[in-house]
mmCIF file with all atom_site columns, C-alpha atoms in Angstrom:
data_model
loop_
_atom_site.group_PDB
_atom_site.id
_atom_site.type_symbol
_atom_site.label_atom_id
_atom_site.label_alt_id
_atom_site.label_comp_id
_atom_site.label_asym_id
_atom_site.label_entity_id
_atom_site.label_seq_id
_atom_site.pdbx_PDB_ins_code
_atom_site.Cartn_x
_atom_site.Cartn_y
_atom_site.Cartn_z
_atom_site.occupancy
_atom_site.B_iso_or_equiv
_atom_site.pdbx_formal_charge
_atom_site.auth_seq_id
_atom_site.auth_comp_id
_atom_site.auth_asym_id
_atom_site.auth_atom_id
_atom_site.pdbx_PDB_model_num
ATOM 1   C CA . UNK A 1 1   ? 0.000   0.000   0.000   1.00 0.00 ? 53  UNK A CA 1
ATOM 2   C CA . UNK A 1 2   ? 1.311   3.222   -1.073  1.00 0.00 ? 54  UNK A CA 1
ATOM 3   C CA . UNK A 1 3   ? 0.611   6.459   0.882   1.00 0.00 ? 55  UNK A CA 1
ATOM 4   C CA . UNK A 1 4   ? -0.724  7.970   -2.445  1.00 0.00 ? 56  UNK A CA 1
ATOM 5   C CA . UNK A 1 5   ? -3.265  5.685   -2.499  1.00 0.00 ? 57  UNK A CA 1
ATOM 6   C CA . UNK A 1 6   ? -5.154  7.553   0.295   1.00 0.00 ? 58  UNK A CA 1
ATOM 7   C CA . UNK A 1 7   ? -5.497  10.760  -1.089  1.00 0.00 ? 59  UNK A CA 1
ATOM 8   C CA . UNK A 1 8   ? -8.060  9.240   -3.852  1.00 0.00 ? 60  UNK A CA 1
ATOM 9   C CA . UNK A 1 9   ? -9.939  8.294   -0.422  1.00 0.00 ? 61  UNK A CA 1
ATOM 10  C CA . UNK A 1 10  ? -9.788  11.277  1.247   1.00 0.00 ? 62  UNK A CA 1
ATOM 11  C CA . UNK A 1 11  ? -10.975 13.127  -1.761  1.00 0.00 ? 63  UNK A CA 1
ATOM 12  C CA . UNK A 1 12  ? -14.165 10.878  -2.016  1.00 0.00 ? 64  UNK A CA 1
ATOM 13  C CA . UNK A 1 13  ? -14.645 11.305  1.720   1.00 0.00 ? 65  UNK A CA 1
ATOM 14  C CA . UNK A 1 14  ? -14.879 14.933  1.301   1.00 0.00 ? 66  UNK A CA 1
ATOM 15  C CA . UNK A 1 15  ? -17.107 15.272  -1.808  1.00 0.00 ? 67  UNK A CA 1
ATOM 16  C CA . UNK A 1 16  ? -19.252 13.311  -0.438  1.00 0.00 ? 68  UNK A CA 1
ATOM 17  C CA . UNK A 1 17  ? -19.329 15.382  3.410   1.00 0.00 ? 69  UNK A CA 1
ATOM 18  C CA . UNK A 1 18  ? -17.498 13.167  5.532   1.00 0.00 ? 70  UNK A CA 1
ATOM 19  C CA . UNK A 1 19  ? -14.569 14.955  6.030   1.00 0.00 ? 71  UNK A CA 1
ATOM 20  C CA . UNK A 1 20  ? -13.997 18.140  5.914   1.00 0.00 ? 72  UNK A CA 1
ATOM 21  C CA . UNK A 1 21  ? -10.075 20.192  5.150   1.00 0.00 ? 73  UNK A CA 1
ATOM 22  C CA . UNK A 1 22  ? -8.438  23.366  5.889   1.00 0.00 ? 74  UNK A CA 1
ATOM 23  C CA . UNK A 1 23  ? -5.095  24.567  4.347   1.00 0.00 ? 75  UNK A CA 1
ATOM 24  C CA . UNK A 1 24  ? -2.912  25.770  7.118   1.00 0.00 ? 76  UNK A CA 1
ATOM 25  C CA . UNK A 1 25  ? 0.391   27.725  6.207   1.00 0.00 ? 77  UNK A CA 1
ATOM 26  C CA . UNK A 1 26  ? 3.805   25.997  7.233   1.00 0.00 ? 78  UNK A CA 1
ATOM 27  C CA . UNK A 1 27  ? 7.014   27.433  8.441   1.00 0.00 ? 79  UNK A CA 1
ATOM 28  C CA . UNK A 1 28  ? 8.885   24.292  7.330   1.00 0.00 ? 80  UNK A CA 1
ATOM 29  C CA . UNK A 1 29  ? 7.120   23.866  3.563   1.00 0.00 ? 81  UNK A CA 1
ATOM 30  C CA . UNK A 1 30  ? 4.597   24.722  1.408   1.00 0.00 ? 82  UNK A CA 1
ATOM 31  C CA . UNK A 1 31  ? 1.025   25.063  3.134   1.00 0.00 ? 83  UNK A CA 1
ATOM 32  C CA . UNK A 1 32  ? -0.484  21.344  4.542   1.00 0.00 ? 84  UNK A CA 1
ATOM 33  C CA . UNK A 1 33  ? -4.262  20.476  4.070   1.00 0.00 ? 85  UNK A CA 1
ATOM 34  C CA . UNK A 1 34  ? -5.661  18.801  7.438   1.00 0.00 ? 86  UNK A CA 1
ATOM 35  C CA . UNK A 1 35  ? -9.072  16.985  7.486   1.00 0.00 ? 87  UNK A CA 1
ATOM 36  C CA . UNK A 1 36  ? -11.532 16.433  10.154  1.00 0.00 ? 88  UNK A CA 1
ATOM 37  C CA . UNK A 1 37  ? -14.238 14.308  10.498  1.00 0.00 ? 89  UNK A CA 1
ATOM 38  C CA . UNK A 1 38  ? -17.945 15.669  9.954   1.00 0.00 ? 90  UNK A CA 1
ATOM 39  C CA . UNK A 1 39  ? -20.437 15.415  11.966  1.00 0.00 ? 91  UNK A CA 1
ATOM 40  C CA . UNK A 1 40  ? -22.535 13.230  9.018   1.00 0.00 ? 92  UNK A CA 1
ATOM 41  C CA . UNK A 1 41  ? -18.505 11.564  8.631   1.00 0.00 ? 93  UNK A CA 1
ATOM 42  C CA . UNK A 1 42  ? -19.130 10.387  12.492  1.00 0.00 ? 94  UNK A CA 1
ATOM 43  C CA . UNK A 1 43  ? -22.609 9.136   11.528  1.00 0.00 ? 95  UNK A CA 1
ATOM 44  C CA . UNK A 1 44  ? -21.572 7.247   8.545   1.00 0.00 ? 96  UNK A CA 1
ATOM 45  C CA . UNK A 1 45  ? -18.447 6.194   10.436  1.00 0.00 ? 97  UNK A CA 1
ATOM 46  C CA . UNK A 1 46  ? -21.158 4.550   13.438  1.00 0.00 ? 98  UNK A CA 1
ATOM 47  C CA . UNK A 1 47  ? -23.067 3.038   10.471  1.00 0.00 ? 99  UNK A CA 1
ATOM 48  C CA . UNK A 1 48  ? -20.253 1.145   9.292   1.00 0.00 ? 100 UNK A CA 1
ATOM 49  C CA . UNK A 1 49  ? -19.081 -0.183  12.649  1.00 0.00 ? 101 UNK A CA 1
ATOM 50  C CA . UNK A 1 50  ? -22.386 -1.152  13.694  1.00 0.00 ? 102 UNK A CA 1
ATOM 51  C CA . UNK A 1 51  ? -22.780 -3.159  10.218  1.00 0.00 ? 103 UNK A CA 1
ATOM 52  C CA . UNK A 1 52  ? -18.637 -4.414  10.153  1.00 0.00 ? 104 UNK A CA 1
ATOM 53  C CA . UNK A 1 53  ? -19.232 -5.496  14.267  1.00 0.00 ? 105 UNK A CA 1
ATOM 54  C CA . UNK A 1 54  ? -22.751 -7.314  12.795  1.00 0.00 ? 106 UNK A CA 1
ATOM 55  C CA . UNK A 1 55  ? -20.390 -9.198  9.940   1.00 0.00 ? 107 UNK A CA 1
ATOM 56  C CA . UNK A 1 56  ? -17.811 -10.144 12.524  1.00 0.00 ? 108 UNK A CA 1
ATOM 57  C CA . UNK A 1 57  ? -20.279 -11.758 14.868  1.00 0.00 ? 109 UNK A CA 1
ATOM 58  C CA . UNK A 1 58  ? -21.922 -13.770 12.233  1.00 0.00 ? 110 UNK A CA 1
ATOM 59  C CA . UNK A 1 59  ? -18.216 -14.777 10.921  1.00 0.00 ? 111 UNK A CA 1
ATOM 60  C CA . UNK A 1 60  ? -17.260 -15.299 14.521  1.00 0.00 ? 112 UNK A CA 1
ATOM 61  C CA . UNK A 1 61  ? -20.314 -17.527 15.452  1.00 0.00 ? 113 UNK A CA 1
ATOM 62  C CA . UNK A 1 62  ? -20.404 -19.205 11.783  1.00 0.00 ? 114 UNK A CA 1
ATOM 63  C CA . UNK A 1 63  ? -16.409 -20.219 12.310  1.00 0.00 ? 115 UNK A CA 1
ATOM 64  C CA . UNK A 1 64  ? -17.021 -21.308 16.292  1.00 0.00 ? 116 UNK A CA 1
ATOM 65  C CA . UNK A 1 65  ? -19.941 -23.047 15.165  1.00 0.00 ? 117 UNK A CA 1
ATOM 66  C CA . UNK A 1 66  ? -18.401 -24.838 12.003  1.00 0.00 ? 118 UNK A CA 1
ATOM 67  C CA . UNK A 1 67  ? -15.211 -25.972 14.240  1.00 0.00 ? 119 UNK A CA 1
ATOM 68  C CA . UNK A 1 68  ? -17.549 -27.795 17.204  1.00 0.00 ? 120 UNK A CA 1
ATOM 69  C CA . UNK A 1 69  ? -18.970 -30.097 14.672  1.00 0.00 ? 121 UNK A CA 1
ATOM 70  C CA . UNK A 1 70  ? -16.198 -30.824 12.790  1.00 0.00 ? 122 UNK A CA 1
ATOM 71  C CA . UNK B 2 1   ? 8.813   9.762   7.834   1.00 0.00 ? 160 UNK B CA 1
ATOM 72  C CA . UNK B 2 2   ? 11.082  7.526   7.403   1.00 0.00 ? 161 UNK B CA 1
ATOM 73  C CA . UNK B 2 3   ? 11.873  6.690   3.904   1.00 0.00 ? 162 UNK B CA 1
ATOM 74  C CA . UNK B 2 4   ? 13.874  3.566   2.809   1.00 0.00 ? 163 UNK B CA 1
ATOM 75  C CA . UNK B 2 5   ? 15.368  2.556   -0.679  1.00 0.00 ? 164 UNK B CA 1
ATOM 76  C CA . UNK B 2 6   ? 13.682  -0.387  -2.777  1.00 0.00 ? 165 UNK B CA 1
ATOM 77  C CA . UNK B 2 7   ? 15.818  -2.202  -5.146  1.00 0.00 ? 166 UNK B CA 1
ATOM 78  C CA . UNK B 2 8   ? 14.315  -1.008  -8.847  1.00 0.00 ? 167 UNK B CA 1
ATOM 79  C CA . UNK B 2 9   ? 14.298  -2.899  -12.177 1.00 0.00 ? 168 UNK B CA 1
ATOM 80  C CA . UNK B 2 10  ? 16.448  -0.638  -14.621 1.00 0.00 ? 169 UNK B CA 1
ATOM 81  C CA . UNK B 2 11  ? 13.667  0.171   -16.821 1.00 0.00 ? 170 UNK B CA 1
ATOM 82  C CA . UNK B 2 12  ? 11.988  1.922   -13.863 1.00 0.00 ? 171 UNK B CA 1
ATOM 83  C CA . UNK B 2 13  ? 15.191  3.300   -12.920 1.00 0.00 ? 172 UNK B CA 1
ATOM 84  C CA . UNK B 2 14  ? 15.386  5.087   -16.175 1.00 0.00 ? 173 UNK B CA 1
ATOM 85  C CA . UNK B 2 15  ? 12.255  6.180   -16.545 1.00 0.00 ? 174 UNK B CA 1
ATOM 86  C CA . UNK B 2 16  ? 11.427  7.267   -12.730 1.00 0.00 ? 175 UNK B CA 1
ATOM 87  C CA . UNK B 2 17  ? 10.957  11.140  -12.629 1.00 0.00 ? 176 UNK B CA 1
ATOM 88  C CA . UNK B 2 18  ? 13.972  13.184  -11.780 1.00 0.00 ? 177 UNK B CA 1
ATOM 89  C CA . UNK B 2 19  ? 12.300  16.742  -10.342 1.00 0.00 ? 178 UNK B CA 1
ATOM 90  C CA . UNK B 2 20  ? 8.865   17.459  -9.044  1.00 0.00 ? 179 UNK B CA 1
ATOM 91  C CA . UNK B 2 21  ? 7.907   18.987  -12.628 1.00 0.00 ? 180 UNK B CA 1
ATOM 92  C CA . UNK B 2 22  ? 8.705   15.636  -13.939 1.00 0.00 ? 181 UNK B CA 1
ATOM 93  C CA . UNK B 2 23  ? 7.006   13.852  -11.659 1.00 0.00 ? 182 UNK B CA 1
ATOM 94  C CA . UNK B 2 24  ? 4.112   15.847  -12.334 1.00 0.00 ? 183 UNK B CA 1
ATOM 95  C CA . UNK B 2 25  ? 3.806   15.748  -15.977 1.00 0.00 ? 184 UNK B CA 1
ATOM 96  C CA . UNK B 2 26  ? 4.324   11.846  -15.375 1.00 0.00 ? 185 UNK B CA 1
ATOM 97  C CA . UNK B 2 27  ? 1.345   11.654  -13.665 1.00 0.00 ? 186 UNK B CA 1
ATOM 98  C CA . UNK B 2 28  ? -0.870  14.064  -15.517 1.00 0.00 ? 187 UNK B CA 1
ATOM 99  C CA . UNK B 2 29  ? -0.064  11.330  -18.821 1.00 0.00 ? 188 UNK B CA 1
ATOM 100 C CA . UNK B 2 30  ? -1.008  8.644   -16.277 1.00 0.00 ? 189 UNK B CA 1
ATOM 101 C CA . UNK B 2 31  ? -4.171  10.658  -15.651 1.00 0.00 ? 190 UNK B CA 1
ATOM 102 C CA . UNK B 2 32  ? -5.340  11.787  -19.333 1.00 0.00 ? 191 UNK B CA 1
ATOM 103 C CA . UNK B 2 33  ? -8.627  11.051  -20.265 1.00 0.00 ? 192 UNK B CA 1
ATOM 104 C CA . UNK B 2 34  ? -9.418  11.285  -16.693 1.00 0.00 ? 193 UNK B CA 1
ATOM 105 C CA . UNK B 2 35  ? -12.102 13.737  -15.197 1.00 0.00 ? 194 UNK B CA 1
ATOM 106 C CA . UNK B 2 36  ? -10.404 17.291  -15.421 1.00 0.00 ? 195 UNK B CA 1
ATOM 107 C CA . UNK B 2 37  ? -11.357 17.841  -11.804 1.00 0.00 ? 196 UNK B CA 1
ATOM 108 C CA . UNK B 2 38  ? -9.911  14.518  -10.668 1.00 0.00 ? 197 UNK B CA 1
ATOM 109 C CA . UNK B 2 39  ? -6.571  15.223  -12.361 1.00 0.00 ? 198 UNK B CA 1
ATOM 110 C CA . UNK B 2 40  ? -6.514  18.668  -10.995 1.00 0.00 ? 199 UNK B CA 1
ATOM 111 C CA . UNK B 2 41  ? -7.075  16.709  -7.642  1.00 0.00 ? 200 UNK B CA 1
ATOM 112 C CA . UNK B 2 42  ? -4.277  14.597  -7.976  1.00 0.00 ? 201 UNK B CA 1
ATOM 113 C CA . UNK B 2 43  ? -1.783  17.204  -9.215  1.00 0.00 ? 202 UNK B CA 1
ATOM 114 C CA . UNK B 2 44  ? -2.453  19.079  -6.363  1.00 0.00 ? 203 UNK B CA 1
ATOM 115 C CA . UNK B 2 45  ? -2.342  16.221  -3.717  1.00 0.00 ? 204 UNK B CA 1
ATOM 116 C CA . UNK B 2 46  ? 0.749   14.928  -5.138  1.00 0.00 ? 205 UNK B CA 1
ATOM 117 C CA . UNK B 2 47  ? 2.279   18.337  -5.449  1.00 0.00 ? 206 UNK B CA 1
ATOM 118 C CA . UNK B 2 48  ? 1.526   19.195  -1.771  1.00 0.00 ? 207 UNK B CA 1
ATOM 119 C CA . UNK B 2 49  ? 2.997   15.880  -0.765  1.00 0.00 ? 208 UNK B CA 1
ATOM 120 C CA . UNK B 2 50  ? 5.998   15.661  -2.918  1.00 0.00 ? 209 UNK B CA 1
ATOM 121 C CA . UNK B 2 51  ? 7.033   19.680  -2.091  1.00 0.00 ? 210 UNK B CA 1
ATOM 122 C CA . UNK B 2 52  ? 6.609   18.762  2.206   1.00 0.00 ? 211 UNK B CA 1
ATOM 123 C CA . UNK B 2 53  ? 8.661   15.838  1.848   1.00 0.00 ? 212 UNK B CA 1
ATOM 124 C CA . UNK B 2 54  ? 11.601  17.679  -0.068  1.00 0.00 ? 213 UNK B CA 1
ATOM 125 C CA . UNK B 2 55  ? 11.623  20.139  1.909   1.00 0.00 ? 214 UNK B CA 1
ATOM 126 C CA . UNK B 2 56  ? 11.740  17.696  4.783   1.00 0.00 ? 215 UNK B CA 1
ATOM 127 C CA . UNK B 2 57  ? 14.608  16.003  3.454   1.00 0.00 ? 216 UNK B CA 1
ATOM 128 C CA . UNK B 2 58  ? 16.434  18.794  2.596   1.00 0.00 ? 217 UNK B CA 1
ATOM 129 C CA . UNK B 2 59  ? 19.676  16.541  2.645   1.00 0.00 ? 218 UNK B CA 1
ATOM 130 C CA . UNK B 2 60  ? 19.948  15.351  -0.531  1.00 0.00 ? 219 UNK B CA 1
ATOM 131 C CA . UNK B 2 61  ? 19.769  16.417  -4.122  1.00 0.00 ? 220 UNK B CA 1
ATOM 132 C CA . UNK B 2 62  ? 15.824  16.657  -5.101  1.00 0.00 ? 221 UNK B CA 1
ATOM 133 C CA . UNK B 2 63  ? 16.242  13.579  -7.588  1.00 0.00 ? 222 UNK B CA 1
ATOM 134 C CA . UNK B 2 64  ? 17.454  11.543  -4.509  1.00 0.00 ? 223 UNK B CA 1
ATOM 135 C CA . UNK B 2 65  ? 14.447  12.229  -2.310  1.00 0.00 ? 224 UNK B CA 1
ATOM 136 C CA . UNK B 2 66  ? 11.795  12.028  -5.151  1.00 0.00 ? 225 UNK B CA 1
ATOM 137 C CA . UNK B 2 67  ? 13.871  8.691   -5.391  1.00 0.00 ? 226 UNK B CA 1
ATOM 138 C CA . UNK B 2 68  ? 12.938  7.781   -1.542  1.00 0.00 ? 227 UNK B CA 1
ATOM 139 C CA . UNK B 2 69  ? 9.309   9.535   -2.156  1.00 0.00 ? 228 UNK B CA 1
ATOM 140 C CA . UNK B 2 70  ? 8.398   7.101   -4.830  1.00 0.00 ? 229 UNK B CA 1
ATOM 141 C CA . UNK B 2 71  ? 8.938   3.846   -3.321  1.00 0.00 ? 230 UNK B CA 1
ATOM 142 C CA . UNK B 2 72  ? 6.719   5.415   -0.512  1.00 0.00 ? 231 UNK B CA 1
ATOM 143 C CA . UNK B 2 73  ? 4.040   7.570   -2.122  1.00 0.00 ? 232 UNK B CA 1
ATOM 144 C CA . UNK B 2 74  ? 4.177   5.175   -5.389  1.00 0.00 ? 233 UNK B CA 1
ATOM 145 C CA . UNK B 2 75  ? 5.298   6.270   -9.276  1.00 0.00 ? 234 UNK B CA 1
ATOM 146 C CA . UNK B 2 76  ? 2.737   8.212   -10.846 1.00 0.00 ? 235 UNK B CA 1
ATOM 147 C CA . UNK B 2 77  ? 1.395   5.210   -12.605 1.00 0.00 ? 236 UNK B CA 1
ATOM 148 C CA . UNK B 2 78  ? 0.700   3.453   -9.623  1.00 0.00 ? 237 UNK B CA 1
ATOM 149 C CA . UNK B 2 79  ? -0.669  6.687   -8.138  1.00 0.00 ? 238 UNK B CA 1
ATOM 150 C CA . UNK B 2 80  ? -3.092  7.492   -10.872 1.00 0.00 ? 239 UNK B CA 1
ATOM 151 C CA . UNK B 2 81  ? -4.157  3.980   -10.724 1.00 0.00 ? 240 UNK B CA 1
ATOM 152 C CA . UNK B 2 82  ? -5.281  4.330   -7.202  1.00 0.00 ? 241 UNK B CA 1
ATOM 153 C CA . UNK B 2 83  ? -7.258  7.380   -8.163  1.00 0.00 ? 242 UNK B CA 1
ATOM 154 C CA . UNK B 2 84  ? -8.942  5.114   -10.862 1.00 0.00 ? 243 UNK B CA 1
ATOM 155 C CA . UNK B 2 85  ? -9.835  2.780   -8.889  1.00 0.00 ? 244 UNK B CA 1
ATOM 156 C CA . UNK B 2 86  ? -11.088 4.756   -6.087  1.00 0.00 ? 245 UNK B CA 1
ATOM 157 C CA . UNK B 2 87  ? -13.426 6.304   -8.673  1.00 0.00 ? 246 UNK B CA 1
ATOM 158 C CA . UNK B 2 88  ? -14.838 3.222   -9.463  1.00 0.00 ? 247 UNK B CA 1
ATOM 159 C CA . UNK B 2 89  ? -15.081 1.903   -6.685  1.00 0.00 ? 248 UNK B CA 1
ATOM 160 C CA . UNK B 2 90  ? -16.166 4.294   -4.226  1.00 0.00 ? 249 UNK B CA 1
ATOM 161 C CA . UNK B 2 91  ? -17.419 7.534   -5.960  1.00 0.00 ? 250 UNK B CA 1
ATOM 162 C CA . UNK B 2 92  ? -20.898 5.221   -6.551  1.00 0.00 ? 251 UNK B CA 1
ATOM 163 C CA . UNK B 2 93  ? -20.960 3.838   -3.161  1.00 0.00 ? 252 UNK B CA 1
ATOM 164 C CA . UNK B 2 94  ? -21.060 6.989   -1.250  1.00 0.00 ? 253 UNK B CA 1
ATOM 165 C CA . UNK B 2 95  ? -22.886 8.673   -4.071  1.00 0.00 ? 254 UNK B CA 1
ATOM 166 C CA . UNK B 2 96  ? -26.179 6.014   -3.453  1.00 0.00 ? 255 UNK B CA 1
ATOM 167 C CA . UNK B 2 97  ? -25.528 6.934   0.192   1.00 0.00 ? 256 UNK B CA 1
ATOM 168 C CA . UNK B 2 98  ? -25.982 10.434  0.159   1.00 0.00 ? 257 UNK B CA 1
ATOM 169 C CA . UNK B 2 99  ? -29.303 9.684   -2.251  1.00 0.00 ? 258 UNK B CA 1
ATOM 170 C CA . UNK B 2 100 ? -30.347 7.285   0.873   1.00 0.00 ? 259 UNK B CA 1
ATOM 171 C CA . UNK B 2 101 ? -28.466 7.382   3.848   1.00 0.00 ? 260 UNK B CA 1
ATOM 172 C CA . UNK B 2 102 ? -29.936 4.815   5.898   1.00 0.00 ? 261 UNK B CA 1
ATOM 173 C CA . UNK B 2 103 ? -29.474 1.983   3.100   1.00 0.00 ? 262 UNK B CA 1
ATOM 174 C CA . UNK B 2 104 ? -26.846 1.604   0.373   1.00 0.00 ? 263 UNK B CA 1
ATOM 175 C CA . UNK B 2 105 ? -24.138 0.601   2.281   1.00 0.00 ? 264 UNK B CA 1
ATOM 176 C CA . UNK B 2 106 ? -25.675 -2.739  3.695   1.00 0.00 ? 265 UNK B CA 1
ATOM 177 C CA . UNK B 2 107 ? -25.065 -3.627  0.293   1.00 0.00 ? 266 UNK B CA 1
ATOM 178 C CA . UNK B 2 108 ? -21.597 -2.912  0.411   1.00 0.00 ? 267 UNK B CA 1
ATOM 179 C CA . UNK B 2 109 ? -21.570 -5.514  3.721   1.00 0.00 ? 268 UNK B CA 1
ATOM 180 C CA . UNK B 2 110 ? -23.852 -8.054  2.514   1.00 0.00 ? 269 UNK B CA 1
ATOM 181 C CA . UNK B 2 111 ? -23.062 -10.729 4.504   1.00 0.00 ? 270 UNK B CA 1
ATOM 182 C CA . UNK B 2 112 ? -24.248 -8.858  7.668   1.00 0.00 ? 271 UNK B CA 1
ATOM 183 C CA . UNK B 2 113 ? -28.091 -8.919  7.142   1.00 0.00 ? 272 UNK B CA 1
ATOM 184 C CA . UNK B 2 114 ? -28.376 -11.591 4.305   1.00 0.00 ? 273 UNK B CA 1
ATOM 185 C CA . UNK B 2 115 ? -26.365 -14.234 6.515   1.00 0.00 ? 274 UNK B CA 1
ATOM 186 C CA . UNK B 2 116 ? -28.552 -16.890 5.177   1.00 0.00 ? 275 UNK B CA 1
ATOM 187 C CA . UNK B 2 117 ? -25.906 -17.707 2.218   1.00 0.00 ? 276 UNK B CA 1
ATOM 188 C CA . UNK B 2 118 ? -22.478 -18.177 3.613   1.00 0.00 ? 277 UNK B CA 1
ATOM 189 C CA . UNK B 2 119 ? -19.678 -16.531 1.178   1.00 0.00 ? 278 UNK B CA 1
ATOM 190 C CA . UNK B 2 120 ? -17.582 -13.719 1.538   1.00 0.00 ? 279 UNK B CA 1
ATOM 191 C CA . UNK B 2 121 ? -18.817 -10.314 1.744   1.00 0.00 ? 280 UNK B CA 1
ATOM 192 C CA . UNK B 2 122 ? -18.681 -8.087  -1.442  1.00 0.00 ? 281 UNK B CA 1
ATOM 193 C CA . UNK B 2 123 ? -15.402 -5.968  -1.420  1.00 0.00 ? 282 UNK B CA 1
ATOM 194 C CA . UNK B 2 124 ? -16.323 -2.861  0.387   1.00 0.00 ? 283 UNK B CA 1
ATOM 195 C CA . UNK B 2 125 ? -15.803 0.967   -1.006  1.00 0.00 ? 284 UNK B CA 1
ATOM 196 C CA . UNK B 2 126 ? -12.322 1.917   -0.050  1.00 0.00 ? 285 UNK B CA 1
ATOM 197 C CA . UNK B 2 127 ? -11.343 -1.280  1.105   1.00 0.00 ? 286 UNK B CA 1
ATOM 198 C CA . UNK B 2 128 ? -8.292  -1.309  -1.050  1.00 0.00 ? 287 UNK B CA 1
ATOM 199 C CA . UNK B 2 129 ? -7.207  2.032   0.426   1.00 0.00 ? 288 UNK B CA 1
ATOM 200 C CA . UNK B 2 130 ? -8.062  2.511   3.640   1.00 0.00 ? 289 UNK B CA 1
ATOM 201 C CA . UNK B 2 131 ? -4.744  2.716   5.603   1.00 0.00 ? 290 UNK B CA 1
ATOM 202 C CA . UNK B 2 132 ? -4.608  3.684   9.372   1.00 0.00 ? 291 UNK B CA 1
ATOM 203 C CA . UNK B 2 133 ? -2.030  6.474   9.094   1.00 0.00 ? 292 UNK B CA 1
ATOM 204 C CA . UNK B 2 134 ? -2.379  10.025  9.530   1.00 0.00 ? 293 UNK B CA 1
ATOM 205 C CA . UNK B 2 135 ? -4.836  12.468  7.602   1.00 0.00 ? 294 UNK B CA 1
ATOM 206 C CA . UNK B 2 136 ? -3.283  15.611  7.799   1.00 0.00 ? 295 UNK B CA 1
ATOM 207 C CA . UNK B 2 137 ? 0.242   15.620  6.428   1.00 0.00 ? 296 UNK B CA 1
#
């Protein structure tokens, strides 16, 4: 994985309103965009848990239950 | 950020950008055809990125450190690939989210309300580039 690879990702994030960015000025370099989370970013973000934690249980209780049997 | 020498085929080694400007135009061919706000995107991201990390490794000569930058932030073909694919792959997702919020991305995870039908879930938006590092740079 190459670090450019997340800048594609950030951009989608904030078209679509889950993150947001500010260009700050830097002493050391050229000015640095920083992102933050969105409120709707924080939303989506709980959605996704909520639904990746529901896919691990099932995994979880489909592999537990698979290796008792066998 | 630490930044550590790969070993490169010669053909790469030829061909790898030698300045920022190079680097650049590299990636802008990568990109043609592209959406013109996409490859304005990139430019700008890589640009950002490439002009911080000089000027963090001030050290060398500007050909060495784009050197170090590439095996790290990827050659501009590999770069404007991940733009690609992110476009593909995600732009749609999060676009039939924002239509309606509540449902599109249960089809992204499948697997967690249709557990009838054991399988693996359908690759998820951003899956391929979702690193934990930093988001401000």
């Amino acid at each position: 994985m190459k670090q450019g690879a997340l800048y594609p990702v950030l951009r989608q994030l904030s078209a679509n309103g889950l993150l947001a960015s500010r260009i700050v000025p830097s002493y050391a370099g050229p000015p640095r965009r920083y992102y933050r989370i969105t409120p709707a970013g924080r939303g989506t973000l709980a959605e996704w848990r909520d639904i990746w934690r529901s896919t691990r249980d099932f995994v979880d209780g489909f592999t537990e239950a698979n290796g008792a049997s066998s | 950020m630490g930044l550590r020498k790969r070993t490169e085929p010669p053909h790469e080694r030829q061909n790898r950008p030698r300045s920022i400007e190079q680097y650049l135009a590299a990636l802008r061919v990568a990109l043609a055809g592209e959406d013109p706000a996409l490859v304005q995107d990139a430019l700008y991201d890589a640009e950002e990125y490439l002009r911080a990390e000089v000027a963090a490794n001030s050290g060398g000569s500007e050909a060495d450190t784009l050197e170090l930058i590439s095996s790290t932030y990827g050659a501009p073909e590999e770069v404007a690939e991940a733009y690609r694919t992110t476009e593909s792959r995600c732009a749609p997702r999060l676009r039939r989210r924002r239509a309606s919020p509540r449902a599109p991305h249960s089809a992204a995870f499948s697997a967690s309300t249709a557990i009838r039908a054991p399988g693996p879930p359908s690759s998820t938006c951003c899956s391929r580039s979702s690193p934990a590092s930093s988001t401000s740079r």
